[in-house]
């Protein structure tokens, strides 16, 4: 897949706060991949504001974690859990501002770990917030043994990876 060919990724958990299409209280993020990175476009609604007309930092952090998670899942074709993440807020983000998020695998640390980075940019292309996180990678069997999701959800998610 060349850098300009972007493919929409199908969401699996419709109730997820960040990416669930049927969660009336959620962000409803969607994602595309070109095989090397992921991207998402989003305009944050006023109900997710913090002080005055600014997007709450916790919402920006959630967006970055979701971007990194989808990046890790899609590009490693593994089930994941976030081990840890750091966020840098670089520019205030006002509600109603069209945003572009990107995520890439910075480094595959081992068969079981990856370091992922993500950014949120505004209409001018300025980086508003960025993050770096470490993700633990699991096979379908390892993830299933933890009992985090039902077998049906596990199979649906596995099918969406490959």
PDB file of C-alpha atoms in Angstrom:
ATOM      1  CA  UNK A   1       0.000   0.000   0.000  1.00  0.00           C
ATOM      2  CA  UNK A   2       1.500   3.366  -0.943  1.00  0.00           C
ATOM      3  CA  UNK A   3       1.570   6.325   1.383  1.00  0.00           C
ATOM      4  CA  UNK A   4      -1.378   8.001  -0.353  1.00  0.00           C
ATOM      5  CA  UNK A   5      -3.695   4.977  -0.242  1.00  0.00           C
ATOM      6  CA  UNK A   6      -5.719   5.173   2.938  1.00  0.00           C
ATOM      7  CA  UNK A   7      -8.118   2.419   3.991  1.00  0.00           C
ATOM      8  CA  UNK A   8     -10.894   2.934   6.541  1.00  0.00           C
ATOM      9  CA  UNK A   9     -10.743   0.572   9.488  1.00  0.00           C
ATOM     10  CA  UNK A  10     -13.897  -0.947  10.857  1.00  0.00           C
ATOM     11  CA  UNK A  11     -14.713  -0.392  14.509  1.00  0.00           C
ATOM     12  CA  UNK A  12     -15.399  -3.445  16.622  1.00  0.00           C
ATOM     13  CA  UNK A  13     -16.724  -2.200  19.970  1.00  0.00           C
ATOM     14  CA  UNK A  14     -19.675   0.024  19.150  1.00  0.00           C
ATOM     15  CA  UNK A  15     -20.014   1.135  22.799  1.00  0.00           C
ATOM     16  CA  UNK A  16     -16.374   2.218  23.323  1.00  0.00           C
ATOM     17  CA  UNK A  17     -16.166   5.760  24.706  1.00  0.00           C
ATOM     18  CA  UNK A  18     -13.497   6.809  22.213  1.00  0.00           C
ATOM     19  CA  UNK A  19     -14.360   4.893  19.026  1.00  0.00           C
ATOM     20  CA  UNK A  20     -17.836   3.489  19.582  1.00  0.00           C
ATOM     21  CA  UNK A  21     -20.238   4.520  16.857  1.00  0.00           C
ATOM     22  CA  UNK A  22     -23.264   3.813  19.069  1.00  0.00           C
ATOM     23  CA  UNK A  23     -22.087   5.423  22.307  1.00  0.00           C
ATOM     24  CA  UNK A  24     -24.204   8.598  22.593  1.00  0.00           C
ATOM     25  CA  UNK A  25     -21.739  10.076  25.099  1.00  0.00           C
ATOM     26  CA  UNK A  26     -18.550   9.187  23.222  1.00  0.00           C
ATOM     27  CA  UNK A  27     -16.091  10.784  20.826  1.00  0.00           C
ATOM     28  CA  UNK A  28     -16.982   8.513  17.859  1.00  0.00           C
ATOM     29  CA  UNK A  29     -13.420   8.436  16.530  1.00  0.00           C
ATOM     30  CA  UNK A  30     -12.785   6.605  13.253  1.00  0.00           C
ATOM     31  CA  UNK A  31      -9.481   5.517  11.761  1.00  0.00           C
ATOM     32  CA  UNK A  32      -7.705   5.014   8.447  1.00  0.00           C
ATOM     33  CA  UNK A  33      -4.408   3.295   7.682  1.00  0.00           C
ATOM     34  CA  UNK A  34      -1.928   3.429   4.841  1.00  0.00           C
ATOM     35  CA  UNK A  35      -0.066   0.392   6.169  1.00  0.00           C
ATOM     36  CA  UNK A  36       2.625   2.489   7.860  1.00  0.00           C
ATOM     37  CA  UNK A  37       0.605   4.867  10.011  1.00  0.00           C
ATOM     38  CA  UNK A  38      -2.923   5.575  11.131  1.00  0.00           C
ATOM     39  CA  UNK A  39      -4.900   8.796  11.077  1.00  0.00           C
ATOM     40  CA  UNK A  40      -8.174  10.121  12.399  1.00  0.00           C
ATOM     41  CA  UNK A  41     -10.084  13.363  11.932  1.00  0.00           C
ATOM     42  CA  UNK A  42     -12.263  14.779  14.665  1.00  0.00           C
ATOM     43  CA  UNK A  43     -13.935  17.965  15.826  1.00  0.00           C
ATOM     44  CA  UNK A  44     -14.460  17.870  19.596  1.00  0.00           C
ATOM     45  CA  UNK A  45     -17.928  18.897  20.728  1.00  0.00           C
ATOM     46  CA  UNK A  46     -18.469  21.521  23.475  1.00  0.00           C
ATOM     47  CA  UNK A  47     -19.632  18.945  26.015  1.00  0.00           C
ATOM     48  CA  UNK A  48     -16.013  17.742  26.235  1.00  0.00           C
ATOM     49  CA  UNK A  49     -14.689  21.118  27.291  1.00  0.00           C
ATOM     50  CA  UNK A  50     -12.641  21.848  30.351  1.00  0.00           C
ATOM     51  CA  UNK A  51     -11.927  25.433  31.314  1.00  0.00           C
ATOM     52  CA  UNK A  52     -13.904  27.987  29.280  1.00  0.00           C
ATOM     53  CA  UNK A  53     -13.898  26.861  25.627  1.00  0.00           C
ATOM     54  CA  UNK A  54     -10.872  24.530  25.767  1.00  0.00           C
ATOM     55  CA  UNK A  55     -10.990  20.791  25.180  1.00  0.00           C
ATOM     56  CA  UNK A  56     -10.366  19.028  28.491  1.00  0.00           C
ATOM     57  CA  UNK A  57      -6.834  17.592  28.793  1.00  0.00           C
ATOM     58  CA  UNK A  58      -8.263  14.229  29.797  1.00  0.00           C
ATOM     59  CA  UNK A  59     -10.201  14.100  26.526  1.00  0.00           C
ATOM     60  CA  UNK A  60      -7.054  14.946  24.536  1.00  0.00           C
ATOM     61  CA  UNK A  61      -5.225  12.195  26.446  1.00  0.00           C
ATOM     62  CA  UNK A  62      -8.020   9.736  25.664  1.00  0.00           C
ATOM     63  CA  UNK A  63      -7.828  10.636  21.979  1.00  0.00           C
ATOM     64  CA  UNK A  64      -4.064  10.056  21.960  1.00  0.00           C
ATOM     65  CA  UNK A  65      -4.361   6.732  23.813  1.00  0.00           C
ATOM     66  CA  UNK A  66      -7.024   5.564  21.370  1.00  0.00           C
ATOM     67  CA  UNK A  67      -4.900   6.634  18.402  1.00  0.00           C
ATOM     68  CA  UNK A  68      -1.884   4.749  19.757  1.00  0.00           C
ATOM     69  CA  UNK A  69      -4.004   1.702  20.634  1.00  0.00           C
ATOM     70  CA  UNK A  70      -5.513   1.408  17.168  1.00  0.00           C
ATOM     71  CA  UNK A  71      -2.056   1.941  15.681  1.00  0.00           C
ATOM     72  CA  UNK A  72      -0.577  -0.852  17.795  1.00  0.00           C
ATOM     73  CA  UNK A  73      -3.473  -3.244  17.075  1.00  0.00           C
ATOM     74  CA  UNK A  74      -3.584  -2.615  13.354  1.00  0.00           C
ATOM     75  CA  UNK A  75       0.137  -2.426  12.569  1.00  0.00           C
ATOM     76  CA  UNK A  76       1.250  -5.316  14.808  1.00  0.00           C
ATOM     77  CA  UNK A  77      -1.918  -7.414  14.264  1.00  0.00           C
ATOM     78  CA  UNK A  78      -1.987  -8.168  17.975  1.00  0.00           C
ATOM     79  CA  UNK A  79      -4.327  -7.579  20.886  1.00  0.00           C
ATOM     80  CA  UNK A  80      -2.937  -4.875  23.165  1.00  0.00           C
ATOM     81  CA  UNK A  81      -3.065  -3.230  26.548  1.00  0.00           C
ATOM     82  CA  UNK A  82      -1.552   0.168  27.293  1.00  0.00           C
ATOM     83  CA  UNK A  83       1.314  -0.296  29.753  1.00  0.00           C
ATOM     84  CA  UNK A  84       2.013   3.414  30.142  1.00  0.00           C
ATOM     85  CA  UNK A  85       1.938   6.696  28.276  1.00  0.00           C
ATOM     86  CA  UNK A  86       3.277  10.228  28.497  1.00  0.00           C
ATOM     87  CA  UNK A  87       1.411  13.227  27.113  1.00  0.00           C
ATOM     88  CA  UNK A  88       2.798  16.636  26.211  1.00  0.00           C
ATOM     89  CA  UNK A  89       0.304  19.484  25.824  1.00  0.00           C
ATOM     90  CA  UNK A  90       1.836  22.027  23.447  1.00  0.00           C
ATOM     91  CA  UNK A  91      -0.994  24.340  22.383  1.00  0.00           C
ATOM     92  CA  UNK A  92      -4.509  24.905  23.755  1.00  0.00           C
ATOM     93  CA  UNK A  93      -7.259  23.242  21.733  1.00  0.00           C
ATOM     94  CA  UNK A  94     -10.614  24.979  21.502  1.00  0.00           C
ATOM     95  CA  UNK A  95     -13.808  22.983  21.156  1.00  0.00           C
ATOM     96  CA  UNK A  96     -15.129  23.006  17.604  1.00  0.00           C
ATOM     97  CA  UNK A  97     -11.620  22.993  16.092  1.00  0.00           C
ATOM     98  CA  UNK A  98     -11.099  20.409  13.323  1.00  0.00           C
ATOM     99  CA  UNK A  99      -8.260  18.135  14.420  1.00  0.00           C
ATOM    100  CA  UNK A 100      -6.070  15.568  12.676  1.00  0.00           C
ATOM    101  CA  UNK A 101      -4.471  12.747  14.653  1.00  0.00           C
ATOM    102  CA  UNK A 102      -1.703  10.448  13.498  1.00  0.00           C
ATOM    103  CA  UNK A 103      -0.074   7.402  15.031  1.00  0.00           C
ATOM    104  CA  UNK A 104       2.990   5.335  14.176  1.00  0.00           C
ATOM    105  CA  UNK A 105       4.966   2.482  15.687  1.00  0.00           C
ATOM    106  CA  UNK A 106       8.141   4.151  16.914  1.00  0.00           C
ATOM    107  CA  UNK A 107       9.854   0.914  17.886  1.00  0.00           C
ATOM    108  CA  UNK A 108       9.037  -2.760  18.207  1.00  0.00           C
ATOM    109  CA  UNK A 109      10.794  -3.423  21.512  1.00  0.00           C
ATOM    110  CA  UNK A 110      10.223  -7.188  21.479  1.00  0.00           C
ATOM    111  CA  UNK A 111       7.687  -9.787  20.399  1.00  0.00           C
ATOM    112  CA  UNK A 112       5.561  -8.656  23.364  1.00  0.00           C
ATOM    113  CA  UNK A 113       6.122  -4.865  23.440  1.00  0.00           C
ATOM    114  CA  UNK A 114       5.912  -1.860  21.126  1.00  0.00           C
ATOM    115  CA  UNK A 115       6.519   1.854  21.581  1.00  0.00           C
ATOM    116  CA  UNK A 116       3.931   3.977  19.777  1.00  0.00           C
ATOM    117  CA  UNK A 117       3.662   7.739  19.252  1.00  0.00           C
ATOM    118  CA  UNK A 118       0.708   9.943  18.328  1.00  0.00           C
ATOM    119  CA  UNK A 119       0.040  13.606  17.629  1.00  0.00           C
ATOM    120  CA  UNK A 120      -2.948  15.915  17.490  1.00  0.00           C
ATOM    121  CA  UNK A 121      -2.663  18.779  14.986  1.00  0.00           C
ATOM    122  CA  UNK A 122      -4.986  21.716  14.386  1.00  0.00           C
ATOM    123  CA  UNK A 123      -6.133  23.248  11.079  1.00  0.00           C
ATOM    124  CA  UNK A 124      -2.857  25.139  10.728  1.00  0.00           C
ATOM    125  CA  UNK A 125      -0.882  21.910  11.107  1.00  0.00           C
ATOM    126  CA  UNK A 126       0.480  22.903  14.517  1.00  0.00           C
ATOM    127  CA  UNK A 127       1.056  20.090  17.022  1.00  0.00           C
ATOM    128  CA  UNK A 128      -1.332  20.696  19.922  1.00  0.00           C
ATOM    129  CA  UNK A 129      -0.570  17.549  21.915  1.00  0.00           C
ATOM    130  CA  UNK A 130       1.610  14.492  21.496  1.00  0.00           C
ATOM    131  CA  UNK A 131       2.123  11.218  23.295  1.00  0.00           C
ATOM    132  CA  UNK A 132       4.381   8.229  23.515  1.00  0.00           C
ATOM    133  CA  UNK A 133       3.255   4.954  25.000  1.00  0.00           C
ATOM    134  CA  UNK A 134       4.400   1.433  25.623  1.00  0.00           C
ATOM    135  CA  UNK A 135       1.975  -1.309  24.654  1.00  0.00           C
ATOM    136  CA  UNK A 136       1.973  -4.954  25.652  1.00  0.00           C
ATOM    137  CA  UNK A 137       1.145  -7.211  22.698  1.00  0.00           C
ATOM    138  CA  UNK A 138      -0.870 -10.420  23.015  1.00  0.00           C
ATOM    139  CA  UNK A 139      -1.924 -13.256  20.750  1.00  0.00           C
ATOM    140  CA  UNK A 140      -5.644 -13.960  20.521  1.00  0.00           C
ATOM    141  CA  UNK A 141      -5.185 -16.975  22.806  1.00  0.00           C
ATOM    142  CA  UNK A 142      -3.238 -15.014  25.431  1.00  0.00           C
ATOM    143  CA  UNK A 143      -5.797 -12.206  25.407  1.00  0.00           C
ATOM    144  CA  UNK A 144      -8.681 -14.662  25.556  1.00  0.00           C
ATOM    145  CA  UNK A 145      -7.181 -16.364  28.604  1.00  0.00           C
ATOM    146  CA  UNK A 146      -7.380 -13.061  30.513  1.00  0.00           C
ATOM    147  CA  UNK A 147     -11.185 -13.018  30.176  1.00  0.00           C
ATOM    148  CA  UNK A 148     -11.323  -9.345  29.197  1.00  0.00           C
ATOM    149  CA  UNK A 149     -13.815  -9.840  26.374  1.00  0.00           C
ATOM    150  CA  UNK A 150     -16.309 -12.465  25.310  1.00  0.00           C
ATOM    151  CA  UNK A 151     -15.303 -15.135  22.777  1.00  0.00           C
ATOM    152  CA  UNK A 152     -17.610 -13.469  20.230  1.00  0.00           C
ATOM    153  CA  UNK A 153     -15.893 -10.072  20.711  1.00  0.00           C
ATOM    154  CA  UNK A 154     -12.495 -11.772  20.575  1.00  0.00           C
ATOM    155  CA  UNK A 155     -13.314 -13.455  17.252  1.00  0.00           C
ATOM    156  CA  UNK A 156     -14.776 -10.259  15.783  1.00  0.00           C
ATOM    157  CA  UNK A 157     -11.709  -8.274  16.745  1.00  0.00           C
ATOM    158  CA  UNK A 158      -9.333 -10.969  15.436  1.00  0.00           C
ATOM    159  CA  UNK A 159     -11.180 -10.982  12.108  1.00  0.00           C
ATOM    160  CA  UNK A 160     -10.840  -7.196  11.818  1.00  0.00           C
ATOM    161  CA  UNK A 161      -7.046  -7.396  12.229  1.00  0.00           C
ATOM    162  CA  UNK A 162      -6.189  -9.496   9.228  1.00  0.00           C
TER     163      UNK A 162
END
